[in-house]
GROMACS .gro file of C-alpha atoms in nm:
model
  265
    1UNK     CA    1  -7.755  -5.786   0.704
    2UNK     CA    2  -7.655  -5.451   0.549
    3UNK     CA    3  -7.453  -5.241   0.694
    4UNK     CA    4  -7.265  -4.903   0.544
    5UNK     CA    5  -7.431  -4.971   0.254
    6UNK     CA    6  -7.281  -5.293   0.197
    7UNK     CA    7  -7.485  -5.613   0.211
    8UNK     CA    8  -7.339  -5.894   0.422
    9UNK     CA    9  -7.396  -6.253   0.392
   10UNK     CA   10  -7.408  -6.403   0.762
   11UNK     CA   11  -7.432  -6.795   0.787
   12UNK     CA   12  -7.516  -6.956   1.100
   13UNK     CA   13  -7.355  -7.271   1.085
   14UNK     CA   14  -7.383  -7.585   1.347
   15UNK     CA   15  -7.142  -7.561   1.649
   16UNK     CA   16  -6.815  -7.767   1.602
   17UNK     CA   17  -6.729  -8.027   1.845
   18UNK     CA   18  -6.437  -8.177   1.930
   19UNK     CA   19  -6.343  -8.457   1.626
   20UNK     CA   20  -6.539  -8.262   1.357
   21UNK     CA   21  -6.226  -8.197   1.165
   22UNK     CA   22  -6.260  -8.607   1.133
   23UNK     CA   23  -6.579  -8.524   0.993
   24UNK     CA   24  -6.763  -8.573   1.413
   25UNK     CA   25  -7.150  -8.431   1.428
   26UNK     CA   26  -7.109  -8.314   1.038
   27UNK     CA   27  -6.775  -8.126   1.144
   28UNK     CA   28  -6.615  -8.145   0.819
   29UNK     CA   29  -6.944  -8.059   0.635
   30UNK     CA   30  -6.980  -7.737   0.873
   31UNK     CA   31  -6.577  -7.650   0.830
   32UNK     CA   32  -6.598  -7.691   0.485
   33UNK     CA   33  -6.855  -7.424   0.489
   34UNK     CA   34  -6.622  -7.183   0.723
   35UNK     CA   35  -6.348  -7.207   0.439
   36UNK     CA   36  -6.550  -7.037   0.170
   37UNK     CA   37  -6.606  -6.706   0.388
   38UNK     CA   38  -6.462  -6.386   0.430
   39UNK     CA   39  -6.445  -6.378   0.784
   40UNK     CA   40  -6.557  -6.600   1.062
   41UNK     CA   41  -6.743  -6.543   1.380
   42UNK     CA   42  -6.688  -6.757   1.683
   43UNK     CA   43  -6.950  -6.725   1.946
   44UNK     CA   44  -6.928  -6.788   2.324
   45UNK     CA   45  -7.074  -6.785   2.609
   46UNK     CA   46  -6.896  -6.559   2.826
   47UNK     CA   47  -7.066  -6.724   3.135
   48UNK     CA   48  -6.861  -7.018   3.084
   49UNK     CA   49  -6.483  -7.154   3.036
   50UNK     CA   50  -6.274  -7.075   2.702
   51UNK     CA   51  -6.189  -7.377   2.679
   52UNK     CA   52  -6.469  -7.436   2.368
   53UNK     CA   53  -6.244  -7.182   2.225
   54UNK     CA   54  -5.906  -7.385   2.248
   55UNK     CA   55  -6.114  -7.704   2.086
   56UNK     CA   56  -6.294  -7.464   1.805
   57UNK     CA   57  -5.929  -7.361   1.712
   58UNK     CA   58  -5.781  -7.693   1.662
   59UNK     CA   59  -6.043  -7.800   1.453
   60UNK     CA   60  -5.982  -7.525   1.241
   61UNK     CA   61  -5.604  -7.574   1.225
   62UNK     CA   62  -5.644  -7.972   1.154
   63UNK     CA   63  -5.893  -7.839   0.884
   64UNK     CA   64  -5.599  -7.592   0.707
   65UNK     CA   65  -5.769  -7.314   0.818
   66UNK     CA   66  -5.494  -7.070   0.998
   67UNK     CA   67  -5.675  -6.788   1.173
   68UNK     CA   68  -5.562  -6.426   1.199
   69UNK     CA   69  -5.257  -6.512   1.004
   70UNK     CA   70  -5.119  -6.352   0.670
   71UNK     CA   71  -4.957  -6.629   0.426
   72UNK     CA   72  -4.564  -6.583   0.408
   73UNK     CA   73  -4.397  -6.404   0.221
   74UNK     CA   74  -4.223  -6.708   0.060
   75UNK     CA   75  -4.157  -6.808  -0.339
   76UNK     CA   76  -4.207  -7.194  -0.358
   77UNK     CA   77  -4.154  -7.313  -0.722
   78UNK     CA   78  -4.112  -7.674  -0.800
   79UNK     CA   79  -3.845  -7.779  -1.167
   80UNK     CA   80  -3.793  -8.046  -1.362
   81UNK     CA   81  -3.468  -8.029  -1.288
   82UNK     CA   82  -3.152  -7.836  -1.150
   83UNK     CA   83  -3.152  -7.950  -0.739
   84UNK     CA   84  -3.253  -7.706  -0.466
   85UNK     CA   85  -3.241  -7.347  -0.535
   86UNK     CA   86  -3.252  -7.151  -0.154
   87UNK     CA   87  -3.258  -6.856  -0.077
   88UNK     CA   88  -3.297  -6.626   0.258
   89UNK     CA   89  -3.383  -6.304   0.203
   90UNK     CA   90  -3.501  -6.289   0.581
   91UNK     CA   91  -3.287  -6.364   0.825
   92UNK     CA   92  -3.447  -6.748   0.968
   93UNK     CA   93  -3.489  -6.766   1.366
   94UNK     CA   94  -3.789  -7.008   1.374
   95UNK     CA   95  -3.616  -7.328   1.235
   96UNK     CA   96  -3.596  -7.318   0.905
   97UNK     CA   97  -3.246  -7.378   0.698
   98UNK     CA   98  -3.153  -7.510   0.364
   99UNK     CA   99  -3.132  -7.871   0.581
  100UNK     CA  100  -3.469  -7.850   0.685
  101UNK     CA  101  -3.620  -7.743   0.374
  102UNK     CA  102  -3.405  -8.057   0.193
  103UNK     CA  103  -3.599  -8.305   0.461
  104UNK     CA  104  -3.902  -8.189   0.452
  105UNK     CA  105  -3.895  -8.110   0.063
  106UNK     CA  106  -3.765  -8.504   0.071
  107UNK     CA  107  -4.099  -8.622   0.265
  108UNK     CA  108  -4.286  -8.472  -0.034
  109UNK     CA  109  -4.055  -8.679  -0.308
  110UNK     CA  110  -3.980  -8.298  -0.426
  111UNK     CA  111  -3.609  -8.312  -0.542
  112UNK     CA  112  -3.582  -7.978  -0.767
  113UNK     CA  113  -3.754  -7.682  -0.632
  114UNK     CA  114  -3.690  -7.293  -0.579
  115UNK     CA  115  -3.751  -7.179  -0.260
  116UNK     CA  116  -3.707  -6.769  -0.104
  117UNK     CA  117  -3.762  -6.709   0.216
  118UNK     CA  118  -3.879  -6.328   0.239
  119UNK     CA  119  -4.004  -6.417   0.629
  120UNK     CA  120  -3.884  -6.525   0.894
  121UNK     CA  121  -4.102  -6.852   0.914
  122UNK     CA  122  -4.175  -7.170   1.061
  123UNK     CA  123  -4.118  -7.545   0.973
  124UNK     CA  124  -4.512  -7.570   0.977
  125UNK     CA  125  -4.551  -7.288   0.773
  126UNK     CA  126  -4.329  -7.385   0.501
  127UNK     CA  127  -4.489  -7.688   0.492
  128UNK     CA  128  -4.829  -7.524   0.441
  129UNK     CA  129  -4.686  -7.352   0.123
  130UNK     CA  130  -4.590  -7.670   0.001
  131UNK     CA  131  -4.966  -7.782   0.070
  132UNK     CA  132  -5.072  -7.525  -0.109
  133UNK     CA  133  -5.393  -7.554   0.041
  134UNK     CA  134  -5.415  -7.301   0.316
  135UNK     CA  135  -5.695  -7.083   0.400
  136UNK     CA  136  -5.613  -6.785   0.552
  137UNK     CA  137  -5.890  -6.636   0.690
  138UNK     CA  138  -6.005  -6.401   0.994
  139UNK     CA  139  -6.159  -6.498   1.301
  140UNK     CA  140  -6.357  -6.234   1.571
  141UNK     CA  141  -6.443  -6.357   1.877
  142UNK     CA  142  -6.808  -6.274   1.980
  143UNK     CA  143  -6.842  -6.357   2.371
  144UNK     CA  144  -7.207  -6.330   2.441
  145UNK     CA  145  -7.365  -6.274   2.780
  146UNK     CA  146  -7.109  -6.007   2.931
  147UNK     CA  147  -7.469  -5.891   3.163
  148UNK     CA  148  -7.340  -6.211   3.393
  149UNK     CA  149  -6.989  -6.066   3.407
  150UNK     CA  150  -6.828  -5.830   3.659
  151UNK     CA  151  -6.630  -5.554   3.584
  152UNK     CA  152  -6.289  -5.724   3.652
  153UNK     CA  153  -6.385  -6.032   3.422
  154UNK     CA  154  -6.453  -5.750   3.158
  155UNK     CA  155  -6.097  -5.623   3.199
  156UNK     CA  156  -5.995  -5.966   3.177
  157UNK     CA  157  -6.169  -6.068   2.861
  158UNK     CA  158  -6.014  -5.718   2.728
  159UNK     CA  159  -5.677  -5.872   2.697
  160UNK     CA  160  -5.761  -6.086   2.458
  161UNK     CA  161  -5.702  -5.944   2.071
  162UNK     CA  162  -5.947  -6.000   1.853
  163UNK     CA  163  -6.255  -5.997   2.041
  164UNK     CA  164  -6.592  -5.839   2.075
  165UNK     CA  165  -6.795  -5.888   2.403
  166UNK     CA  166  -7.162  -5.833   2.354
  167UNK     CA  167  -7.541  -5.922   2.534
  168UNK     CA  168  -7.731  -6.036   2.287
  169UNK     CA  169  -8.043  -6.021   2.506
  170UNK     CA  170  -7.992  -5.658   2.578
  171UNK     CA  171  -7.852  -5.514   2.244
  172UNK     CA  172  -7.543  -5.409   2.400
  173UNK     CA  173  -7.218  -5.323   2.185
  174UNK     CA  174  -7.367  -5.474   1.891
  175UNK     CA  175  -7.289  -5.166   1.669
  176UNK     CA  176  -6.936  -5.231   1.748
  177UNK     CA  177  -6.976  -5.589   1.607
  178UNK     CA  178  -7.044  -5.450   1.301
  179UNK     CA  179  -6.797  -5.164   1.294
  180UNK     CA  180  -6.536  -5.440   1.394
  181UNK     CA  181  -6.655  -5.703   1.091
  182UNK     CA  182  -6.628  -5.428   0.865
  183UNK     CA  183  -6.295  -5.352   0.944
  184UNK     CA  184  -6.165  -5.705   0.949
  185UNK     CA  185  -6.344  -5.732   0.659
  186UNK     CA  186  -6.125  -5.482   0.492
  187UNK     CA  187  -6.445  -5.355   0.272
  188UNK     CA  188  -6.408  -5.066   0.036
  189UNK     CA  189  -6.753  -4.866  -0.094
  190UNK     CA  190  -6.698  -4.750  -0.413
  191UNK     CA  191  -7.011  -4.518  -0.522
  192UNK     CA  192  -7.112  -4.483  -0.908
  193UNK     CA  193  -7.188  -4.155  -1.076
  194UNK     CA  194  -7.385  -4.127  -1.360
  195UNK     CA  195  -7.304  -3.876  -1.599
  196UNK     CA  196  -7.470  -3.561  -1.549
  197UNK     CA  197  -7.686  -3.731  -1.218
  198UNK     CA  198  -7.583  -3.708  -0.840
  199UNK     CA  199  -7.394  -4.004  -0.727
  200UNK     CA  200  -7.597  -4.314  -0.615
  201UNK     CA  201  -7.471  -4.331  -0.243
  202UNK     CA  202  -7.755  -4.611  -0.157
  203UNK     CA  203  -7.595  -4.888  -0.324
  204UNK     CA  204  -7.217  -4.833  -0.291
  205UNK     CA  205  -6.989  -5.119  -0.495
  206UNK     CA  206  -6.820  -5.328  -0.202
  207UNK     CA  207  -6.444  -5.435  -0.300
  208UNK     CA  208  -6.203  -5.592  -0.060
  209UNK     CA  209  -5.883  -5.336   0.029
  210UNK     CA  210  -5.618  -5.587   0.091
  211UNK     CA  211  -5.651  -5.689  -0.311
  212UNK     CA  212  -5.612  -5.303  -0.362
  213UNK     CA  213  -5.874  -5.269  -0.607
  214UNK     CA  214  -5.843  -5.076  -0.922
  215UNK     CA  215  -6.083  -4.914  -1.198
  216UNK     CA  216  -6.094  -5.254  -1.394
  217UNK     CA  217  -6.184  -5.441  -1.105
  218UNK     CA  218  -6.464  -5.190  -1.031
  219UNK     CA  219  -6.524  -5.221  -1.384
  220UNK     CA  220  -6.577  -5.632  -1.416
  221UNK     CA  221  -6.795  -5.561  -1.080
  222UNK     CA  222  -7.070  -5.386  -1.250
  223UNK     CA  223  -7.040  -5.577  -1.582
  224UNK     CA  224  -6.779  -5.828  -1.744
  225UNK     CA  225  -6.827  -5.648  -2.087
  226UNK     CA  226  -6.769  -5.270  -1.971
  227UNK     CA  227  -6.438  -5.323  -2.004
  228UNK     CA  228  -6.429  -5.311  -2.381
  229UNK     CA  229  -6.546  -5.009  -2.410
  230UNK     CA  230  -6.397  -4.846  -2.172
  231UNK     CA  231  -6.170  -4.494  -2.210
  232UNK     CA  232  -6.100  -4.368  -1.871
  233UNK     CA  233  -6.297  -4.285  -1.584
  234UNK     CA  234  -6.368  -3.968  -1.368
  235UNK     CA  235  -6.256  -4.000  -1.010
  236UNK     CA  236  -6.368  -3.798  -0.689
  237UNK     CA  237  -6.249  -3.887  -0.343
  238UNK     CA  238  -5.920  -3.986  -0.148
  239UNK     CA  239  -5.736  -4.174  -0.407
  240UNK     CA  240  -5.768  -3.843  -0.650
  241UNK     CA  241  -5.474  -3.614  -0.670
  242UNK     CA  242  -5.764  -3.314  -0.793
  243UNK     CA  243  -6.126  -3.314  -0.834
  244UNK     CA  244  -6.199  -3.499  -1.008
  245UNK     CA  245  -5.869  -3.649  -1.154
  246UNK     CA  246  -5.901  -3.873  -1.486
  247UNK     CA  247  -5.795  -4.239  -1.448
  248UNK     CA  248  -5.736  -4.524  -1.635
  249UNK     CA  249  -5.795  -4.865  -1.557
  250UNK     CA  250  -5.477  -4.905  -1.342
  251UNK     CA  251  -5.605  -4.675  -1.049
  252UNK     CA  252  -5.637  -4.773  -0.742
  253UNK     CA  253  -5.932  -4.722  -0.543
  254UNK     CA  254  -5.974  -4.597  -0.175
  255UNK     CA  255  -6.304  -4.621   0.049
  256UNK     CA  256  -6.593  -4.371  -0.057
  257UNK     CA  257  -6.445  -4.284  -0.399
  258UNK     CA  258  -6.671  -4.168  -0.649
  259UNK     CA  259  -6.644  -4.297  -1.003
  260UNK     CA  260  -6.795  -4.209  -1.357
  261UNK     CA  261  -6.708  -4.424  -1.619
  262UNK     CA  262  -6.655  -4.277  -2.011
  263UNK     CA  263  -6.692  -4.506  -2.317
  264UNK     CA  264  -6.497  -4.506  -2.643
  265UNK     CA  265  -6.630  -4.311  -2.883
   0.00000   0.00000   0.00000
């Protein structure tokens, strides 16, 4: 699928059932898949009760996926030796003290460990940092079908965050869709400008903004070796303080920048 210039990998995996975090119908197979993406789509019929939508969730939690989340803010280093270093830098309200964090650091056999707090978190989620296998990854739900649907289950449906309803059937709001995966995408086009050529605005360089990307980055993008030869670069768009503003490998990029690259002489 490409879209703003950007080509997007869509995978349409097997539905997951109830057990398939316990590896059900091929669940952890299918899951295992989900982990490795960007962004997931969950699909449903809006004809029908959300209560798929409930069981797709807790598969995906029991799986150490945690959807529409952001991993805490929290510093989790284990020592050889010295005890329990704690610190809050955020205030706790959620359950977590220097008590808990002894128990549950105790259920791990963890006796020396530094641990700040710069979030006000959960038990669960400190004991995802300790698993230190987390994915945190975002989830759109796609409800299909809204031609069966009145106009007050519409305004229902529209309280829910994170959603897109659609008719597959009929093509409706399906350039939303994409305008709403490419935002929760966080995708970046970065376009490349020969010297002395027009820039080449067909194949933009997709980056991720969240990572905020910088000239090196762009750099290892287009080739792993550029890098070595590289002086500064020539940069047009909204991350340039002038027109175009010279850069060196620290910049950060913004969407739609425009960037020549210079060699060492």
């Amino acid at each position: 699928m490409k879209y703003k210039g950007a080509r997007i990998q869509v995978l349409d995996l097997p539905g997951i059932i109830e057990g398939a975090a316990d590896g059900k119908g091929r669940g952890r197979q299918v899951i295992s898949t989900a982990r490795t993406c960007n962004m997931i789509l969950i699909v449903l019929d809006a004809s029908k009760p959300v209560t798929h939508k409930k069981i797709i969730e807790q598969e995906l939690f029991s799986f150490g996926i945690r959807i529409n989340q952001k991993p805490p803010n929290v510093k989790f280093t284990k020592r050889e030796a010295g005890g329990l270093n704690y610190q809050e830098i955020a205030h706790q309200t959620k359950g977590m003290s220097i008590d808990a964090a002894r128990l549950i650091l105790k259920e791990y056999k963890i006796s020396c460990a530094e641990v700040i707090l710069r979030d006000d978190i959960t038990v669960d989620q400190f004991i995802d940092i300790i698993e230190g296998n987390r994915a945190y990854i975002p989830v759109l739900y796609v409800f299909n079908k809204i031609d069966s649907l009145t106009i007050e289950e519409l305004d229902i449906l529209d309280q829910m965050p994170n959603y897109v309803p659609i008719s597959s059937q009929h093509k409706w709001n399906l350039e939303e869709l994409l305008e709403e995966i490419w935002n929760q995408c966080n995708m970046l086009r970065i376009y490349t400008k020969p010297r002395g050529q027009m820039p080449d605005y067909d194949e933009p360089v997709i980056m991720h903004s969240e990572r905020n990307p910088t000239i090196e980055e762009f750099c290892n993008r287009l080739h792993k070796d550029i890098i070595n030869s590289f002086s500064h670069a020539l940069v047009w768009g909204k991350s340039a303080k002038h027109q175009p503003q010279r850069c060196g490998k620290d910049h950060v990029l913004q969407d739609e920048d425009i960037v020549q690259l210079c060699k060492k002489v």
